[in-house]
Amino acid sequence: MTYVVVENCIKCKYMDCVEVCPVDCFYEGANMLVIHPDECIDCGVCEPECPAEAIKPDTEPGLANWLALNAEYSQVWPNVTQKREPVAESKDFDGRPDKFKDFFSPEPGQGD
Ligand code: SF4
Ligand code: F3S
């Protein structure tokens, strides 16, 4: 089992999650973060920290595509452990539909 970052992180990227992870298993893309499924110890402390409710346990149904995306991009994006100020438009994108289709980017973020 692992926790998974899902669609509503895209363009919100609040980054509260990285501050609490005891094993530093968040990785940063240009528009969202992902969790490395093999490094996550399933502690669950990040889930309630996300203002966008974008972190879910993989025991929830329907997350297979997101688990695959987390697994893929956590191998190529840089590790991130330090929160930066969220981008100005974070709140505007919170809850917006179709964010993956419209805004997902495979480009890496800056990392720590
Ligand atoms: Fe890190 Fe725990 Fe969240 Fe996994 S569940 S990503 S170990 S804080
Ligand atoms: Fe994304 Fe939530 Fe972390 S919006 S960056 S998963 S705090």
PDB file of C-alpha atoms and ligand atoms in Angstrom:
ATOM      1  CA  MET A   1       0.000   0.000   0.000  1.00  0.00           C
ATOM      2  CA  THR A   2       1.014   3.585  -0.610  1.00  0.00           C
ATOM      3  CA  TYR A   3      -0.485   7.026  -0.692  1.00  0.00           C
ATOM      4  CA  VAL A   4      -1.042   8.650  -4.064  1.00  0.00           C
ATOM      5  CA  VAL A   5      -1.189  12.257  -5.275  1.00  0.00           C
ATOM      6  CA  VAL A   6      -4.229  12.760  -7.510  1.00  0.00           C
ATOM      7  CA  GLU A   7      -5.615  15.259 -10.001  1.00  0.00           C
ATOM      8  CA  ASN A   8      -6.507  18.152  -7.746  1.00  0.00           C
ATOM      9  CA  CYS A   9      -2.844  18.752  -6.929  1.00  0.00           C
ATOM     10  CA  ILE A  10      -2.312  19.979 -10.488  1.00  0.00           C
ATOM     11  CA  LYS A  11      -1.815  23.754 -10.538  1.00  0.00           C
ATOM     12  CA  CYS A  12      -2.607  23.952  -6.797  1.00  0.00           C
ATOM     13  CA  LYS A  13       0.677  22.490  -5.587  1.00  0.00           C
ATOM     14  CA  TYR A  14       0.329  23.824  -2.063  1.00  0.00           C
ATOM     15  CA  MET A  15       3.354  21.818  -0.895  1.00  0.00           C
ATOM     16  CA  ASP A  16       2.225  21.410   2.718  1.00  0.00           C
ATOM     17  CA  CYS A  17       2.654  17.680   2.199  1.00  0.00           C
ATOM     18  CA  VAL A  18       6.429  17.725   1.801  1.00  0.00           C
ATOM     19  CA  GLU A  19       6.958  19.242   5.237  1.00  0.00           C
ATOM     20  CA  VAL A  20       5.458  16.311   7.099  1.00  0.00           C
ATOM     21  CA  CYS A  21       6.658  13.249   5.194  1.00  0.00           C
ATOM     22  CA  PRO A  22       9.079  11.333   7.462  1.00  0.00           C
ATOM     23  CA  VAL A  23      10.793   9.592   4.559  1.00  0.00           C
ATOM     24  CA  ASP A  24      10.936  12.505   2.057  1.00  0.00           C
ATOM     25  CA  CYS A  25       9.250  10.592  -0.723  1.00  0.00           C
ATOM     26  CA  PHE A  26       7.653  13.487  -2.646  1.00  0.00           C
ATOM     27  CA  TYR A  27       8.904  14.347  -6.120  1.00  0.00           C
ATOM     28  CA  GLU A  28       8.207  17.539  -8.002  1.00  0.00           C
ATOM     29  CA  GLY A  29       6.862  18.115 -11.475  1.00  0.00           C
ATOM     30  CA  ALA A  30       6.221  21.498 -13.037  1.00  0.00           C
ATOM     31  CA  ASN A  31       2.573  21.533 -11.960  1.00  0.00           C
ATOM     32  CA  MET A  32       2.156  18.825  -9.321  1.00  0.00           C
ATOM     33  CA  LEU A  33       3.931  16.518  -6.917  1.00  0.00           C
ATOM     34  CA  VAL A  34       3.924  12.725  -6.796  1.00  0.00           C
ATOM     35  CA  ILE A  35       4.736  10.123  -4.132  1.00  0.00           C
ATOM     36  CA  HIS A  36       7.233   7.324  -4.749  1.00  0.00           C
ATOM     37  CA  PRO A  37       5.150   4.206  -4.034  1.00  0.00           C
ATOM     38  CA  ASP A  38       8.130   2.097  -2.995  1.00  0.00           C
ATOM     39  CA  GLU A  39       9.420   4.700  -0.544  1.00  0.00           C
ATOM     40  CA  CYS A  40       6.111   5.670   1.094  1.00  0.00           C
ATOM     41  CA  ILE A  41       5.691   3.924   4.450  1.00  0.00           C
ATOM     42  CA  ASP A  42       1.918   4.457   4.532  1.00  0.00           C
ATOM     43  CA  CYS A  43       2.020   6.591   7.647  1.00  0.00           C
ATOM     44  CA  GLY A  44      -0.864   8.722   6.412  1.00  0.00           C
ATOM     45  CA  VAL A  45       0.273  12.006   7.957  1.00  0.00           C
ATOM     46  CA  CYS A  46       0.359  13.844   4.612  1.00  0.00           C
ATOM     47  CA  GLU A  47      -3.262  13.127   3.707  1.00  0.00           C
ATOM     48  CA  PRO A  48      -4.931  15.626   6.077  1.00  0.00           C
ATOM     49  CA  GLU A  49      -2.244  18.262   5.442  1.00  0.00           C
ATOM     50  CA  CYS A  50      -3.208  18.803   1.795  1.00  0.00           C
ATOM     51  CA  PRO A  51      -5.578  21.795   1.471  1.00  0.00           C
ATOM     52  CA  ALA A  52      -6.684  20.453  -1.907  1.00  0.00           C
ATOM     53  CA  GLU A  53      -7.486  16.966  -0.577  1.00  0.00           C
ATOM     54  CA  ALA A  54      -5.282  15.614  -3.340  1.00  0.00           C
ATOM     55  CA  ILE A  55      -3.624  12.785  -1.401  1.00  0.00           C
ATOM     56  CA  LYS A  56      -5.427   9.448  -1.179  1.00  0.00           C
ATOM     57  CA  PRO A  57      -4.590   5.944   0.044  1.00  0.00           C
ATOM     58  CA  ASP A  58      -4.317   3.535  -2.848  1.00  0.00           C
ATOM     59  CA  THR A  59      -6.924   1.376  -1.165  1.00  0.00           C
ATOM     60  CA  GLU A  60      -9.527   3.795  -2.506  1.00  0.00           C
ATOM     61  CA  PRO A  61     -11.122   2.492  -5.706  1.00  0.00           C
ATOM     62  CA  GLY A  62     -10.387   4.048  -9.078  1.00  0.00           C
ATOM     63  CA  LEU A  63      -6.863   5.251  -8.436  1.00  0.00           C
ATOM     64  CA  ALA A  64      -4.932   2.827 -10.653  1.00  0.00           C
ATOM     65  CA  ASN A  65      -4.069   5.463 -13.253  1.00  0.00           C
ATOM     66  CA  TRP A  66      -2.878   7.881 -10.613  1.00  0.00           C
ATOM     67  CA  LEU A  67      -0.808   5.221  -8.896  1.00  0.00           C
ATOM     68  CA  ALA A  68       0.854   4.465 -12.231  1.00  0.00           C
ATOM     69  CA  LEU A  69       1.536   8.158 -12.809  1.00  0.00           C
ATOM     70  CA  ASN A  70       3.038   8.550  -9.313  1.00  0.00           C
ATOM     71  CA  ALA A  71       5.229   5.490  -9.875  1.00  0.00           C
ATOM     72  CA  GLU A  72       6.421   6.708 -13.276  1.00  0.00           C
ATOM     73  CA  TYR A  73       7.206  10.312 -12.489  1.00  0.00           C
ATOM     74  CA  SER A  74       8.690   9.763  -9.044  1.00  0.00           C
ATOM     75  CA  GLN A  75      11.528   8.060 -10.915  1.00  0.00           C
ATOM     76  CA  VAL A  76      12.293  11.043 -13.118  1.00  0.00           C
ATOM     77  CA  TRP A  77      11.257  14.185 -11.211  1.00  0.00           C
ATOM     78  CA  PRO A  78      13.508  15.696  -8.499  1.00  0.00           C
ATOM     79  CA  ASN A  79      12.970  15.043  -4.815  1.00  0.00           C
ATOM     80  CA  VAL A  80      11.406  17.872  -2.836  1.00  0.00           C
ATOM     81  CA  THR A  81      11.361  18.238   0.936  1.00  0.00           C
ATOM     82  CA  GLN A  82      11.022  21.969   1.493  1.00  0.00           C
ATOM     83  CA  LYS A  83       7.776  23.837   1.064  1.00  0.00           C
ATOM     84  CA  ARG A  84       7.825  26.959  -1.072  1.00  0.00           C
ATOM     85  CA  GLU A  85       5.075  29.545  -1.280  1.00  0.00           C
ATOM     86  CA  PRO A  86       2.247  28.209  -3.441  1.00  0.00           C
ATOM     87  CA  VAL A  87       1.749  29.892  -6.791  1.00  0.00           C
ATOM     88  CA  ALA A  88      -0.664  32.802  -6.776  1.00  0.00           C
ATOM     89  CA  GLU A  89      -3.356  30.989  -8.734  1.00  0.00           C
ATOM     90  CA  SER A  90      -3.477  27.905  -6.454  1.00  0.00           C
ATOM     91  CA  LYS A  91      -6.904  28.748  -5.077  1.00  0.00           C
ATOM     92  CA  ASP A  92      -8.330  29.466  -8.546  1.00  0.00           C
ATOM     93  CA  PHE A  93      -7.470  25.946  -9.653  1.00  0.00           C
ATOM     94  CA  ASP A  94      -8.660  24.175  -6.515  1.00  0.00           C
ATOM     95  CA  GLY A  95     -11.520  21.885  -7.522  1.00  0.00           C
ATOM     96  CA  ARG A  96     -11.403  22.750 -11.205  1.00  0.00           C
ATOM     97  CA  PRO A  97     -12.403  19.813 -13.460  1.00  0.00           C
ATOM     98  CA  ASP A  98     -10.272  18.313 -16.224  1.00  0.00           C
ATOM     99  CA  LYS A  99      -6.994  19.526 -14.802  1.00  0.00           C
ATOM    100  CA  PHE A 100      -5.082  16.506 -16.033  1.00  0.00           C
ATOM    101  CA  LYS A 101      -6.294  16.972 -19.596  1.00  0.00           C
ATOM    102  CA  ASP A 102      -5.741  20.706 -19.615  1.00  0.00           C
ATOM    103  CA  PHE A 103      -2.691  21.250 -17.426  1.00  0.00           C
ATOM    104  CA  PHE A 104      -0.659  18.123 -16.657  1.00  0.00           C
ATOM    105  CA  SER A 105       2.970  18.576 -17.619  1.00  0.00           C
ATOM    106  CA  PRO A 106       5.638  15.859 -17.709  1.00  0.00           C
ATOM    107  CA  GLU A 107       8.294  18.535 -17.195  1.00  0.00           C
ATOM    108  CA  PRO A 108      10.217  18.318 -13.914  1.00  0.00           C
ATOM    109  CA  GLY A 109       9.861  20.901 -11.181  1.00  0.00           C
ATOM    110  CA  GLN A 110      12.803  22.601  -9.522  1.00  0.00           C
ATOM    111  CA  GLY A 111      13.100  20.307  -6.506  1.00  0.00           C
ATOM    112  CA  ASP A 112      14.957  21.383  -3.360  1.00  0.00           C
TER     113      ASP A 112
HETATM  114 FE1  SF4 B   1       5.154  10.321   3.233  1.00  0.00          FE
HETATM  115 FE2  SF4 B   1       3.590   9.111   5.029  1.00  0.00          FE
HETATM  116 FE3  SF4 B   1       2.505  10.532   3.044  1.00  0.00          FE
HETATM  117 FE4  SF4 B   1       3.698   8.210   2.519  1.00  0.00          FE
HETATM  118  S1  SF4 B   1       1.835   8.491   3.736  1.00  0.00           S
HETATM  119  S2  SF4 B   1       3.930  10.109   1.369  1.00  0.00           S
HETATM  120  S3  SF4 B   1       5.382   8.205   4.029  1.00  0.00           S
HETATM  121  S4  SF4 B   1       3.784  11.334   4.720  1.00  0.00           S
HETATM  122 FE1  F3S B   2      -0.267  18.898  -4.014  1.00  0.00          FE
HETATM  123 FE2  F3S B   2      -1.618  18.906  -1.796  1.00  0.00          FE
HETATM  124 FE3  F3S B   2       0.950  18.499  -1.717  1.00  0.00          FE
HETATM  125  S1  F3S B   2      -1.938  20.248  -3.541  1.00  0.00           S
HETATM  126  S2  F3S B   2       1.692  19.682  -3.426  1.00  0.00           S
HETATM  127  S3  F3S B   2      -0.523  17.177  -2.687  1.00  0.00           S
HETATM  128  S4  F3S B   2      -0.232  19.703  -0.281  1.00  0.00           S
END
